Amino acid sequence: MKDQQKAILAALLNAGITGLSFLFLKMALAVTSPVDTLAHRFTVAFIAASIPIVFGWIKLSIKPKDMLTIIPLAMLYPILFFTLQAFGLVYTTSSEAGIIQATVPIFTMILAAFFLGESSTWLQKLSTLLSVGGVVYIFAMKGLGVSSGSGSSIGTILILLSAFSLAGYSVLARKMTKSFHYIDMTYMVALLGFLFFNGWSVIRHSAEGTLSTYFAPFASSSFIISIVFLGILSSLMTSFMTNFALSKMEASKLSVFNNLSTLVTIVAGVIFLQEQLAYYHLIGAVMIVIGVIGTNFLGAKAKNRNRTLQPKSTSV
């Protein structure tokens, strides 16, 4: 299998896991707070990432002096992304957050063009907008109320910043894969996420005098199941697959795959939560899929055709 095909497969698996994560996140949040959920999520992720290293199955190639270089990457994701998202959802609705989050591919395309010099054809731009439009259409048709239940401008800004941080992560990770192995990057992100969110949770519990209840959520079997999925698959594996894919494909292409997670969430809701599948889900799904295909294949064909049409230089 070619590297590009492996990257596409990793992006598809990443979208599938991310889409399912919302179900497990709901299970975890029914037991404990968002901060504790993040703390335990990244504890499981860090333990899972450390096991193959402790047993010598995987050896890290990163040097201690280079670890500081990866801190900005971890600051963008998971630290800033999850923190801004958690507080943003306090002030806005999930529908608004979903629409704003769909702007990640647009931010990524702009940042990738500016910082990485990634070029995109008009077909790629239109395909990206079509995919984003599919997500926006689904959420809008679900009944986004502007006058009732809509979020404040603070929530909108926070969710917009979380989308920007995820786009920034994709661009920075794409750049760093040229200097660091994606396994090293994945491990460092898990480590820094573990330190930050556990530190935050411990400080909060200490201030409230509830430190003795820190591990109380693990008394719930549903929490254990959800946190294992969120920690190992939705945090560690998605980070690994994202970093791997970014080492093989452009950041702007990969970001469009994130919109597929919306489809997975909808299908999971229909299967597991008996939610109703409406006609606008199908229309939005078609828009998203065509947009993803267009971004990754039509644009590539156009670029190859342009290169073929360019006259070859001759030396005298």
XYZ file of C-alpha atoms in Angstrom:
316
model
C 0.000 0.000 0.000
C 1.354 3.413 -0.996
C 2.023 6.113 1.593
C -0.823 8.279 0.268
C -3.264 5.372 0.558
C -2.096 4.670 4.108
C -2.585 8.341 4.976
C -6.131 8.310 3.587
C -6.925 5.114 5.529
C -5.555 6.708 8.722
C -7.659 9.824 8.085
C -10.803 7.715 7.566
C -10.195 5.728 10.773
C -9.512 8.977 12.601
C -12.837 10.431 11.436
C -14.671 7.247 12.448
C -13.254 7.195 15.971
C -13.830 10.929 16.435
C -17.435 10.541 15.333
C -18.047 7.751 17.846
C -16.303 9.632 20.640
C -19.324 11.885 21.200
C -21.367 8.903 22.384
C -18.709 7.856 24.878
C -18.142 11.466 25.946
C -21.821 11.736 26.872
C -21.461 8.579 28.985
C -18.440 9.994 30.815
C -19.969 13.434 31.407
C -23.004 11.779 32.984
C -20.676 10.573 35.754
C -18.187 13.405 36.303
C -17.185 16.925 35.262
C -15.522 17.889 31.941
C -12.208 18.672 33.672
C -12.057 15.308 35.449
C -13.081 13.556 32.244
C -10.175 15.178 30.402
C -7.778 14.356 33.251
C -8.700 10.660 33.361
C -8.890 10.516 29.550
C -5.289 11.621 29.147
C -4.131 9.519 32.075
C -5.350 6.431 30.207
C -3.822 7.768 26.975
C -0.440 8.375 28.631
C -0.386 4.936 30.299
C -1.277 3.246 27.008
C 1.434 5.223 25.194
C 4.040 4.377 27.860
C 3.490 0.587 27.928
C 5.260 -0.211 24.611
C 8.093 2.154 25.561
C 8.602 0.637 29.026
C 8.730 -2.879 27.560
C 11.095 -1.798 24.797
C 8.704 -2.512 21.942
C 9.063 1.088 20.777
C 12.032 3.370 21.267
C 11.692 7.125 21.238
C 14.201 8.965 19.092
C 13.484 12.432 20.481
C 16.165 14.010 22.640
C 15.443 15.821 25.945
C 16.572 19.155 24.506
C 14.042 18.779 21.663
C 11.073 18.186 23.966
C 10.560 21.908 24.527
C 10.040 22.285 20.787
C 6.892 20.130 20.928
C 5.287 22.111 23.777
C 3.670 24.637 21.364
C 2.143 21.683 19.486
C 0.589 20.254 22.649
C -0.569 23.720 23.672
C -2.644 23.963 20.500
C -4.000 20.421 20.844
C -5.094 18.994 23.208
C -4.685 21.795 25.779
C -6.116 24.887 24.062
C -8.531 22.988 21.837
C -10.276 21.062 24.617
C -10.146 23.929 27.131
C -11.652 26.471 24.735
C -14.218 23.946 23.544
C -15.296 23.005 27.079
C -15.790 26.622 28.184
C -17.278 27.605 24.835
C -20.018 24.995 25.161
C -21.029 26.593 28.462
C -22.001 29.779 26.608
C -23.246 28.427 23.288
C -25.390 25.626 21.883
C -24.022 22.381 20.472
C -25.544 23.245 17.073
C -23.692 26.545 16.899
C -20.513 24.861 18.082
C -20.868 22.219 15.366
C -21.266 24.834 12.659
C -18.307 26.883 13.889
C -16.158 23.751 14.252
C -16.815 22.992 10.582
C -14.658 26.005 9.684
C -11.492 24.091 10.641
C -10.710 23.054 7.017
C -11.009 26.676 5.881
C -8.676 27.901 8.626
C -6.287 25.051 7.857
C -6.214 25.856 4.140
C -5.416 29.510 4.858
C -2.748 28.761 7.486
C -1.196 25.984 5.378
C -0.927 28.309 2.391
C 0.690 31.030 4.508
C 3.069 28.980 6.702
C 3.690 25.837 4.631
C 3.318 27.188 1.131
C 0.659 24.585 0.317
C -1.133 25.518 -2.875
C -4.682 24.527 -3.708
C -6.572 24.572 -6.972
C -9.973 26.180 -7.379
C -11.447 22.659 -7.393
C -9.928 21.980 -3.980
C -11.227 25.277 -2.613
C -14.734 24.596 -3.913
C -14.625 21.009 -2.592
C -13.551 22.213 0.852
C -16.368 24.763 0.927
C -18.827 22.088 -0.226
C -17.775 19.772 2.605
C -18.014 22.570 5.155
C -21.382 23.543 3.684
C -22.638 19.989 4.203
C -21.869 20.150 7.927
C -23.398 23.620 8.281
C -26.509 22.496 6.374
C -27.069 19.506 8.674
C -26.791 21.562 11.850
C -28.887 24.403 10.419
C -31.684 22.048 9.382
C -31.692 20.478 12.853
C -33.167 23.762 14.008
C -30.568 26.310 15.022
C -32.572 28.906 16.962
C -31.258 32.411 16.602
C -33.679 33.980 19.042
C -34.155 31.100 21.454
C -31.438 28.905 22.872
C -28.646 30.500 20.894
C -25.327 31.111 22.529
C -23.661 34.355 23.493
C -20.863 36.045 21.584
C -18.394 34.812 24.243
C -19.226 31.201 23.447
C -18.962 31.863 19.713
C -15.514 33.425 20.135
C -14.275 30.565 22.324
C -15.472 27.871 19.895
C -13.998 29.840 16.993
C -10.659 29.973 18.818
C -10.841 26.222 19.477
C -11.368 25.637 15.740
C -8.429 27.921 14.999
C -6.218 26.040 17.480
C -7.044 22.707 15.824
C -6.197 24.173 12.428
C -2.966 25.547 13.865
C -2.122 22.116 15.270
C -2.547 20.501 11.844
C -0.253 23.034 10.205
C 2.402 22.931 12.952
C 2.300 19.124 13.149
C 2.709 18.907 9.369
C 5.823 21.063 9.671
C 7.200 19.136 12.657
C 6.848 15.731 10.966
C 9.773 16.812 8.799
C 11.995 17.023 11.907
C 10.417 14.568 14.380
C 9.019 11.069 14.070
C 5.241 10.976 14.405
C 5.533 8.429 17.250
C 7.663 10.869 19.260
C 5.164 13.653 18.625
C 2.229 11.467 19.665
C 3.899 10.437 22.914
C 4.867 13.989 23.853
C 1.342 15.273 23.173
C -0.078 12.516 25.413
C 2.452 13.335 28.152
C 1.794 17.075 28.142
C -1.978 16.534 27.992
C -1.681 14.194 30.982
C 0.340 16.719 33.018
C -1.856 19.723 32.199
C -5.334 18.273 32.693
C -4.406 16.251 35.786
C -2.730 19.310 37.284
C -5.850 21.360 36.590
C -8.123 18.714 38.095
C -6.005 18.205 41.224
C -5.794 21.960 41.874
C -9.566 22.294 41.459
C -10.296 19.366 43.785
C -7.807 20.673 46.363
C -9.419 24.104 46.347
C -12.868 22.552 46.801
C -11.684 20.027 49.391
C -12.869 17.086 47.272
C -9.526 15.463 46.470
C -10.722 12.185 48.010
C -13.309 11.869 45.214
C -10.708 12.142 42.443
C -10.986 8.471 41.423
C -14.671 8.115 42.367
C -15.864 8.021 38.710
C -14.088 4.679 38.214
C -16.734 3.063 40.391
C -19.018 3.337 37.364
C -18.611 0.621 34.720
C -20.001 2.909 32.008
C -17.360 5.512 32.894
C -14.571 2.921 32.660
C -15.757 1.792 29.223
C -16.101 5.349 27.959
C -12.798 6.581 29.376
C -10.882 3.630 27.895
C -12.349 4.427 24.478
C -11.726 8.165 24.876
C -8.211 7.684 26.231
C -6.820 4.931 24.006
C -8.750 5.332 20.765
C -10.102 8.885 20.742
C -6.997 10.561 22.207
C -3.931 8.391 21.646
C -4.824 6.605 18.405
C -6.385 9.649 16.734
C -3.305 11.691 17.619
C -1.075 8.951 16.199
C -3.102 8.634 12.986
C -3.297 12.408 12.560
C 0.470 12.813 12.949
C 1.091 9.843 10.639
C -1.279 11.195 7.984
C 0.262 14.667 8.241
C 3.669 13.151 7.546
C 2.290 11.833 4.232
C -0.286 14.391 3.034
C -0.975 18.122 3.086
C -2.614 19.609 6.175
C -5.368 21.218 4.090
C -6.356 17.839 2.636
C -6.401 16.039 5.970
C -8.537 18.666 7.705
C -11.465 18.049 5.335
C -11.658 14.438 6.569
C -12.689 15.809 9.981
C -16.102 16.622 8.526
C -16.708 12.904 7.995
C -16.866 12.495 11.764
C -20.195 14.350 11.654
C -21.611 11.561 9.484
C -20.308 8.886 11.853
C -21.913 10.687 14.800
C -25.250 10.805 12.969
C -25.113 7.105 12.021
C -24.098 6.149 15.573
C -27.013 8.167 16.932
C -29.429 6.349 14.622
C -28.065 2.901 15.526
C -27.409 3.243 19.257
C -29.712 6.062 20.374
C -32.600 5.412 17.963
C -32.363 8.965 16.663
C -34.312 9.787 13.505
C -32.529 9.987 10.145
C -33.978 12.860 8.107
C -33.631 13.788 4.433
C -31.306 16.693 5.241
C -28.856 14.249 6.843
C -28.573 12.466 3.490
C -28.194 15.712 1.537
C -25.519 16.962 3.938
C -23.775 13.573 3.822
C -23.558 13.682 0.037
C -22.127 17.223 0.185
C -19.498 16.194 2.747
C -18.413 13.040 0.905
C -18.200 14.797 -2.480
C -16.217 17.581 -0.830
C -13.728 15.143 0.734
C -13.283 13.261 -2.548
C -12.928 16.490 -4.486
C -10.323 17.924 -2.124
C -8.145 14.809 -2.237
C -8.545 13.624 -5.817
C -9.979 16.249 -8.167
C -7.489 18.854 -7.025
C -4.603 16.424 -7.445
C -5.701 15.629 -10.985
C -5.941 19.296 -11.823
C -2.436 19.936 -10.484
C -1.009 17.043 -12.466
C -2.759 18.289 -15.611
C -1.355 21.775 -15.102
C 2.154 20.394 -14.650
C 1.745 18.389 -17.860
C 0.608 21.453 -19.807
C 3.540 23.568 -18.612
C 6.308 23.834 -21.209
C 9.548 22.108 -20.301
C 12.564 24.301 -19.884
C 15.419 23.707 -22.275
C 19.036 24.346 -21.535
C 21.221 26.093 -24.038
